[in-house]
Tab-separated table of C-alpha atoms in Angstrom:
chain	number	residue	atom	x	y	z
X	399	UNK	CA	0.000	0.000	0.000
X	400	UNK	CA	3.062	2.215	0.354
X	401	UNK	CA	1.769	4.274	3.268
X	402	UNK	CA	3.229	5.142	6.635
X	403	UNK	CA	1.042	2.413	8.128
X	404	UNK	CA	3.164	-0.133	6.287
X	405	UNK	CA	5.778	0.359	8.992
X	406	UNK	CA	3.540	-1.660	11.310
X	407	UNK	CA	4.078	-4.742	9.193
X	408	UNK	CA	0.416	-5.667	8.952
X	409	UNK	CA	-0.578	-8.547	6.703
X	410	UNK	CA	-4.287	-7.720	6.945
X	411	UNK	CA	-5.836	-4.234	6.545
X	412	UNK	CA	-7.958	-4.518	9.665
X	413	UNK	CA	-7.735	-2.668	12.985
X	414	UNK	CA	-9.575	-3.337	16.236
X	415	UNK	CA	-11.064	-0.093	17.503
X	416	UNK	CA	-10.164	1.471	20.865
X	417	UNK	CA	-13.494	1.035	22.663
X	418	UNK	CA	-13.247	2.939	25.941
X	419	UNK	CA	-14.872	1.843	29.158
X	420	UNK	CA	-13.393	-1.656	29.225
X	421	UNK	CA	-14.562	-3.270	25.977
X	422	UNK	CA	-11.135	-3.213	24.326
X	423	UNK	CA	-8.783	-5.337	26.403
X	424	UNK	CA	-5.103	-6.176	25.951
X	425	UNK	CA	-6.211	-9.689	24.953
X	426	UNK	CA	-8.344	-8.211	22.170
X	427	UNK	CA	-5.464	-6.055	20.913
X	428	UNK	CA	-3.135	-9.062	20.890
X	429	UNK	CA	-5.756	-11.170	19.103
X	430	UNK	CA	-6.095	-8.516	16.390
X	431	UNK	CA	-2.364	-8.730	15.761
X	432	UNK	CA	-2.538	-12.525	15.636
X	433	UNK	CA	-5.096	-12.130	12.838
X	434	UNK	CA	-2.599	-10.059	10.845
X	435	UNK	CA	-3.928	-6.645	11.818
X	436	UNK	CA	-3.507	-4.512	14.911
X	437	UNK	CA	-5.551	-3.179	17.780
X	438	UNK	CA	-5.597	0.052	19.719
X	439	UNK	CA	-5.839	0.264	23.475
X	440	UNK	CA	-8.402	2.747	24.762
X	441	UNK	CA	-6.728	5.358	26.923
X	442	UNK	CA	-10.024	7.148	27.530
X	443	UNK	CA	-11.445	6.862	31.071
X	444	UNK	CA	-8.351	4.963	32.209
X	445	UNK	CA	-5.880	6.315	34.732
X	446	UNK	CA	-2.334	6.754	33.437
X	447	UNK	CA	-1.245	3.950	35.765
X	448	UNK	CA	-3.862	1.531	34.448
X	449	UNK	CA	-3.031	2.471	30.868
X	450	UNK	CA	0.663	1.853	31.542
X	451	UNK	CA	-0.153	-1.645	32.804
X	452	UNK	CA	-2.161	-2.431	29.679
X	453	UNK	CA	0.597	-1.105	27.425
X	454	UNK	CA	3.124	-3.292	29.238
X	455	UNK	CA	0.918	-6.367	28.765
X	456	UNK	CA	0.570	-5.811	25.022
X	457	UNK	CA	4.198	-4.801	24.565
X	458	UNK	CA	5.265	-8.083	26.144
X	459	UNK	CA	3.516	-9.909	23.285
X	460	UNK	CA	5.768	-8.157	20.734
X	461	UNK	CA	2.927	-7.212	18.398
X	462	UNK	CA	2.022	-4.007	16.534
X	463	UNK	CA	-0.468	-1.923	18.495
X	464	UNK	CA	-1.541	1.586	19.298
X	465	UNK	CA	-3.172	3.747	21.936
X	466	UNK	CA	-6.087	6.128	21.551
X	467	UNK	CA	-6.530	9.224	23.709
X	468	UNK	CA	-9.384	11.656	24.134
X	469	UNK	CA	-7.923	15.030	23.197
X	470	UNK	CA	-9.514	17.763	25.328
X	471	UNK	CA	-12.493	19.394	23.635
X	472	UNK	CA	-14.945	19.939	26.482
X	473	UNK	CA	-18.579	20.951	26.249
X	474	UNK	CA	-19.114	22.920	29.470
X	475	UNK	CA	-22.501	22.863	31.156
X	476	UNK	CA	-23.747	25.501	33.557
X	477	UNK	CA	-24.552	24.446	37.155
X	478	UNK	CA	-28.305	25.044	36.876
X	479	UNK	CA	-28.700	22.935	33.739
X	480	UNK	CA	-26.561	20.189	35.247
X	481	UNK	CA	-28.621	20.134	38.431
X	482	UNK	CA	-31.886	20.101	36.497
X	483	UNK	CA	-30.836	17.047	34.483
X	484	UNK	CA	-29.697	15.294	37.646
X	485	UNK	CA	-33.174	15.848	39.125
X	486	UNK	CA	-34.820	14.437	35.999
X	487	UNK	CA	-32.694	11.294	36.231
X	488	UNK	CA	-33.107	10.764	39.966
X	489	UNK	CA	-36.099	8.383	39.623
X	490	UNK	CA	-33.819	6.031	37.649
X	491	UNK	CA	-31.086	6.311	40.276
X	492	UNK	CA	-33.577	5.621	43.076
X	493	UNK	CA	-33.745	2.009	41.880
X	494	UNK	CA	-30.149	1.618	43.037
X	495	UNK	CA	-30.209	3.931	46.073
X	496	UNK	CA	-28.008	6.470	44.304
X	497	UNK	CA	-28.135	10.202	45.010
X	498	UNK	CA	-27.280	12.034	41.815
X	499	UNK	CA	-27.434	15.397	43.576
X	500	UNK	CA	-24.315	14.353	45.460
X	501	UNK	CA	-22.244	13.893	42.297
X	502	UNK	CA	-20.246	17.076	41.691
X	503	UNK	CA	-20.172	18.699	38.269
X	504	UNK	CA	-16.810	17.507	36.932
X	505	UNK	CA	-15.139	19.174	33.952
X	506	UNK	CA	-11.850	17.239	33.789
X	507	UNK	CA	-9.466	16.494	30.900
X	508	UNK	CA	-9.163	12.730	31.457
X	509	UNK	CA	-5.565	12.975	32.700
X	510	UNK	CA	-4.421	14.398	29.379
X	511	UNK	CA	-0.961	15.672	30.278
X	512	UNK	CA	-0.004	12.623	32.323
X	513	UNK	CA	-1.017	10.294	29.495
X	514	UNK	CA	0.967	12.273	26.938
X	515	UNK	CA	3.982	12.148	29.254
X	516	UNK	CA	3.516	8.380	29.562
X	517	UNK	CA	3.532	7.948	25.785
X	518	UNK	CA	6.578	10.157	25.381
X	519	UNK	CA	8.505	8.382	28.129
X	520	UNK	CA	7.722	4.935	26.719
X	521	UNK	CA	6.722	5.411	23.050
X	522	UNK	CA	4.262	3.057	21.358
X	523	UNK	CA	3.978	2.396	17.607
X	524	UNK	CA	0.770	4.375	17.065
X	525	UNK	CA	-1.203	7.038	18.937
X	526	UNK	CA	-4.563	8.267	17.709
X	527	UNK	CA	-6.643	11.157	18.991
X	528	UNK	CA	-10.396	11.465	19.241
X	529	UNK	CA	-12.749	14.314	20.263
X	530	UNK	CA	-10.219	17.093	19.713
X	531	UNK	CA	-7.022	18.096	17.932
X	532	UNK	CA	-3.864	17.954	20.030
X	533	UNK	CA	-1.512	20.886	20.055
X	534	UNK	CA	0.876	20.530	17.075
X	535	UNK	CA	3.781	20.377	19.516
X	536	UNK	CA	2.303	17.223	21.058
X	537	UNK	CA	2.003	15.520	17.675
X	538	UNK	CA	5.540	16.548	16.745
X	539	UNK	CA	6.951	15.256	20.027
X	540	UNK	CA	5.260	11.891	19.540
X	541	UNK	CA	6.469	11.707	15.964
X	542	UNK	CA	10.012	12.533	17.082
X	543	UNK	CA	9.755	9.633	19.524
X	544	UNK	CA	8.999	7.275	16.619
X	545	UNK	CA	5.218	7.145	16.973
X	546	UNK	CA	2.754	7.344	14.080
X	547	UNK	CA	0.037	9.893	14.825
X	548	UNK	CA	-3.566	9.387	13.748
X	549	UNK	CA	-6.574	11.689	14.073
X	550	UNK	CA	-10.267	10.820	14.063
X	551	UNK	CA	-12.304	13.012	11.727
X	552	UNK	CA	-15.964	12.966	10.752
X	553	UNK	CA	-16.033	15.373	7.788
X	554	UNK	CA	-13.855	16.824	5.037
X	555	UNK	CA	-13.618	20.096	6.994
X	556	UNK	CA	-12.209	18.255	10.001
X	557	UNK	CA	-9.770	16.445	7.708
X	558	UNK	CA	-8.413	19.792	6.522
X	559	UNK	CA	-7.879	20.824	10.147
X	560	UNK	CA	-6.032	17.575	10.917
X	561	UNK	CA	-3.223	18.062	8.416
X	562	UNK	CA	-0.607	17.573	11.156
X	563	UNK	CA	-1.449	13.860	11.487
X	564	UNK	CA	0.253	10.935	9.725
X	565	UNK	CA	-3.085	9.311	8.896
X	566	UNK	CA	-6.783	9.899	9.457
X	567	UNK	CA	-9.443	7.652	10.950
X	568	UNK	CA	-12.545	8.600	8.965
X	569	UNK	CA	-15.477	7.858	11.242
X	570	UNK	CA	-19.006	7.763	9.857
X	571	UNK	CA	-22.123	8.411	11.910
X	572	UNK	CA	-22.847	4.666	11.746
X	573	UNK	CA	-20.064	4.014	14.286
X	574	UNK	CA	-20.971	2.745	17.719
X	575	UNK	CA	-20.189	4.723	20.839
X	576	UNK	CA	-19.114	8.338	20.884
X	577	UNK	CA	-18.742	10.289	17.706
X	578	UNK	CA	-15.265	11.695	17.260
X	579	UNK	CA	-16.690	14.937	15.922
X	580	UNK	CA	-14.674	18.049	16.686
X	581	UNK	CA	-17.925	20.011	17.095
X	582	UNK	CA	-19.824	17.950	19.698
X	583	UNK	CA	-22.563	20.532	20.042
X	584	UNK	CA	-23.868	19.202	16.722
X	585	UNK	CA	-24.785	15.683	15.653
X	586	UNK	CA	-22.687	14.643	12.622
X	587	UNK	CA	-24.486	14.222	9.320
X	588	UNK	CA	-25.529	10.666	8.495
X	589	UNK	CA	-23.301	10.155	5.453
X	590	UNK	CA	-22.597	6.585	4.246
X	591	UNK	CA	-19.064	5.532	5.109
X	592	UNK	CA	-17.931	5.001	1.517
X	593	UNK	CA	-19.123	8.458	0.501
X	594	UNK	CA	-17.425	10.018	3.512
X	595	UNK	CA	-14.101	8.282	2.820
X	596	UNK	CA	-14.247	9.405	-0.802
X	597	UNK	CA	-15.081	12.993	0.221
X	598	UNK	CA	-12.237	13.136	2.743
X	599	UNK	CA	-9.859	11.667	0.182
X	600	UNK	CA	-10.598	14.569	-2.132
X	601	UNK	CA	-9.308	17.114	0.399
X	602	UNK	CA	-6.539	15.156	2.130
X	603	UNK	CA	-3.578	13.250	0.816
X	604	UNK	CA	-3.106	11.376	4.089
X	605	UNK	CA	-3.727	7.615	4.370
X	606	UNK	CA	-7.310	6.957	5.469
X	607	UNK	CA	-8.641	4.311	7.841
X	608	UNK	CA	-12.394	3.772	7.482
X	609	UNK	CA	-14.537	3.320	10.586
X	610	UNK	CA	-18.233	3.142	11.315
X	611	UNK	CA	-20.708	0.293	10.995
X	612	UNK	CA	-18.217	-2.097	9.374
X	613	UNK	CA	-19.295	-5.625	10.298
X	614	UNK	CA	-19.092	-7.772	7.141
X	615	UNK	CA	-16.517	-8.759	4.550
X	616	UNK	CA	-18.450	-6.803	1.932
X	617	UNK	CA	-18.307	-3.658	4.096
X	618	UNK	CA	-14.537	-3.980	4.501
X	619	UNK	CA	-14.080	-4.415	0.754
X	620	UNK	CA	-16.342	-1.432	0.050
X	621	UNK	CA	-14.345	0.770	2.431
X	622	UNK	CA	-11.081	-0.112	0.732
X	623	UNK	CA	-12.564	0.487	-2.707
X	624	UNK	CA	-13.659	3.930	-1.530
X	625	UNK	CA	-10.038	4.833	-0.850
X	626	UNK	CA	-9.238	3.605	2.652
X	627	UNK	CA	-6.005	1.710	3.280
X	628	UNK	CA	-7.525	-0.172	6.226
X	629	UNK	CA	-10.808	-0.706	8.054
X	630	UNK	CA	-11.373	-0.258	11.779
X	631	UNK	CA	-14.036	-2.366	13.490
X	632	UNK	CA	-15.453	-2.265	16.991
X	633	UNK	CA	-19.061	-3.346	17.547
X	634	UNK	CA	-18.576	-6.610	15.665
X	635	UNK	CA	-15.984	-7.545	18.332
X	636	UNK	CA	-18.071	-6.733	21.408
X	637	UNK	CA	-19.182	-10.337	21.896
X	638	UNK	CA	-15.804	-11.868	21.085
X	639	UNK	CA	-14.038	-14.099	23.587
X	640	UNK	CA	-11.529	-11.319	24.291
X	641	UNK	CA	-14.055	-8.502	24.746
X	642	UNK	CA	-14.319	-6.716	28.067
X	643	UNK	CA	-17.880	-5.500	27.429
X	644	UNK	CA	-20.247	-6.172	30.306
X	645	UNK	CA	-22.377	-9.302	30.272
X	646	UNK	CA	-25.456	-7.064	30.175
X	647	UNK	CA	-24.172	-5.283	27.075
X	648	UNK	CA	-23.236	-8.528	25.360
X	649	UNK	CA	-26.603	-10.095	26.147
X	650	UNK	CA	-28.437	-7.121	24.611
X	651	UNK	CA	-26.402	-7.543	21.427
X	652	UNK	CA	-26.900	-11.313	21.367
X	653	UNK	CA	-30.693	-11.314	21.462
X	654	UNK	CA	-32.046	-7.946	20.324
X	655	UNK	CA	-35.785	-7.653	19.679
X	656	UNK	CA	-36.700	-7.665	16.009
X	657	UNK	CA	-37.400	-3.935	16.081
X	658	UNK	CA	-34.236	-2.992	17.998
X	659	UNK	CA	-32.412	-0.109	16.340
X	660	UNK	CA	-29.549	2.197	17.127
X	661	UNK	CA	-29.890	5.886	17.907
X	662	UNK	CA	-27.462	8.764	18.302
X	663	UNK	CA	-28.044	10.201	21.766
X	664	UNK	CA	-26.606	12.610	24.328
X	665	UNK	CA	-28.694	11.104	27.125
X	666	UNK	CA	-25.857	9.208	28.817
X	667	UNK	CA	-22.859	11.519	28.483
X	668	UNK	CA	-23.870	14.868	27.010
X	669	UNK	CA	-21.940	14.063	23.818
X	670	UNK	CA	-23.335	12.403	20.661
X	671	UNK	CA	-22.966	8.627	20.808
X	672	UNK	CA	-24.645	5.752	18.965
X	673	UNK	CA	-26.277	3.078	21.108
X	674	UNK	CA	-29.013	0.489	21.027
X	675	UNK	CA	-32.296	2.234	21.759
X	676	UNK	CA	-33.665	1.411	25.207
X	677	UNK	CA	-35.964	2.878	27.833
X	678	UNK	CA	-33.320	5.415	28.904
X	679	UNK	CA	-32.766	6.817	25.426
X	680	UNK	CA	-36.507	6.969	24.784
X	681	UNK	CA	-37.176	8.881	27.991
X	682	UNK	CA	-34.226	11.245	28.112
X	683	UNK	CA	-32.756	11.751	24.664
X	684	UNK	CA	-34.835	14.848	23.907
X	685	UNK	CA	-34.316	16.168	27.443
X	686	UNK	CA	-30.549	15.721	27.656
X	687	UNK	CA	-28.430	18.877	27.458
X	688	UNK	CA	-25.014	19.028	25.839
X	689	UNK	CA	-22.375	18.754	28.531
X	690	UNK	CA	-19.287	16.570	28.317
X	691	UNK	CA	-17.610	15.218	30.398
X	692	UNK	CA	-19.878	16.409	33.228
X	693	UNK	CA	-22.851	14.258	32.192
X	694	UNK	CA	-20.567	11.261	31.666
X	695	UNK	CA	-19.554	11.534	35.316
X	696	UNK	CA	-23.130	12.201	36.441
X	697	UNK	CA	-24.573	9.039	34.912
X	698	UNK	CA	-21.525	6.851	35.538
X	699	UNK	CA	-22.642	5.343	38.868
X	700	UNK	CA	-26.131	4.635	37.491
X	701	UNK	CA	-24.734	2.919	34.416
X	702	UNK	CA	-22.329	0.855	36.511
X	703	UNK	CA	-25.153	-0.272	38.787
X	704	UNK	CA	-27.352	-1.131	35.792
X	705	UNK	CA	-24.603	-3.235	34.216
X	706	UNK	CA	-24.082	-5.170	37.445
X	707	UNK	CA	-27.834	-5.760	37.827
X	708	UNK	CA	-28.386	-6.912	34.238
X	709	UNK	CA	-30.540	-3.848	33.610
X	710	UNK	CA	-30.161	-3.163	29.881
X	711	UNK	CA	-32.763	-0.384	29.970
X	712	UNK	CA	-30.520	1.940	31.980
X	713	UNK	CA	-27.196	1.047	30.420
X	714	UNK	CA	-25.312	2.737	27.599
X	715	UNK	CA	-25.493	-0.049	25.016
X	716	UNK	CA	-22.957	1.429	22.602
X	717	UNK	CA	-23.384	-0.182	19.194
X	718	UNK	CA	-22.827	0.646	15.556
X	719	UNK	CA	-25.352	-0.033	12.842
X	720	UNK	CA	-23.806	-3.445	12.095
X	721	UNK	CA	-24.506	-4.726	15.613
X	722	UNK	CA	-26.503	-7.773	14.494
X	723	UNK	CA	-23.284	-9.275	13.079
X	724	UNK	CA	-21.559	-9.363	16.485
X	725	UNK	CA	-20.877	-13.000	17.351
X	726	UNK	CA	-19.569	-14.971	20.315
X	727	UNK	CA	-16.313	-16.498	19.095
X	728	UNK	CA	-12.587	-15.731	19.098
X	729	UNK	CA	-11.707	-12.291	17.770
X	730	UNK	CA	-9.227	-13.795	15.309
X	731	UNK	CA	-12.050	-15.755	13.662
X	732	UNK	CA	-14.188	-12.626	13.360
X	733	UNK	CA	-11.374	-10.551	11.918
X	734	UNK	CA	-10.291	-13.296	9.539
X	735	UNK	CA	-13.818	-13.556	8.143
X	736	UNK	CA	-13.934	-9.801	7.540
X	737	UNK	CA	-11.105	-9.891	5.005
X	738	UNK	CA	-12.253	-12.892	2.961
X	739	UNK	CA	-13.449	-10.683	0.077
X	740	UNK	CA	-10.120	-8.911	-0.438
């Protein structure tokens, strides 16, 4: 393919997405490499110490891998709006004896500086950024340390702004979990992945990795024909043997009702994210204000309690549009099947 990604030595143009919150495990990243591709650890929501332990585990396997970080791009929320949403959600929290009024409004940066320092002190092959654009000096420092730098974009305009990257992850609205949009106050346009890759390719000469709703061999082949050098998959791996997704999440994917669909919602975190529709999204999607990461922290204890209780109606069931193809088997088998049409 003659791109900078060739330095990773991949034999298969497939990447396992960095699904934050526990779904992407070191075992999953290692399995992706065993299938000829590579995986990215999710640095988001992890302490620098926990991330360092995961990096050490994958590094010990001597495989190509990367790390994804949430670049700061906050959506502040005023105290009154935050408190009002907490009051609306309290009836849900009452089921688990949780007091949402006692959760402070938190506007943190997810340990940004400490994680950058970690990746500069002990460089990894690839670092990608989502949510925001890092300062050019950060990208240059990583590159000087021998790291390839990738940037998630969701539009041609964002691709123009990300010219300092080595490659772009072109994420369509069909992707599960949070959108990587640089303008989180708006929901990204629902553009088919192939069209989006082609549009970004017209304005950027960087290598493109396609992401969003990819769950079949045909979808992988289509993404590469559109101009991508590789495909990134996430939801299709959520039920794999190596997945760290909660049992509640996996069960919802395994046996969805016939009319189950995905929706893009701010209800859980105050930032656009695609999930399986459930009672929570139906009740609160239109009521949820923009406000990230404050709303992520507000609903965190409720979501954790729901996952432990098997309560899929109050859990963030992140899922892309290809969710019905998620299967319970080794990740290597899933990834191998995805490249059979190449």
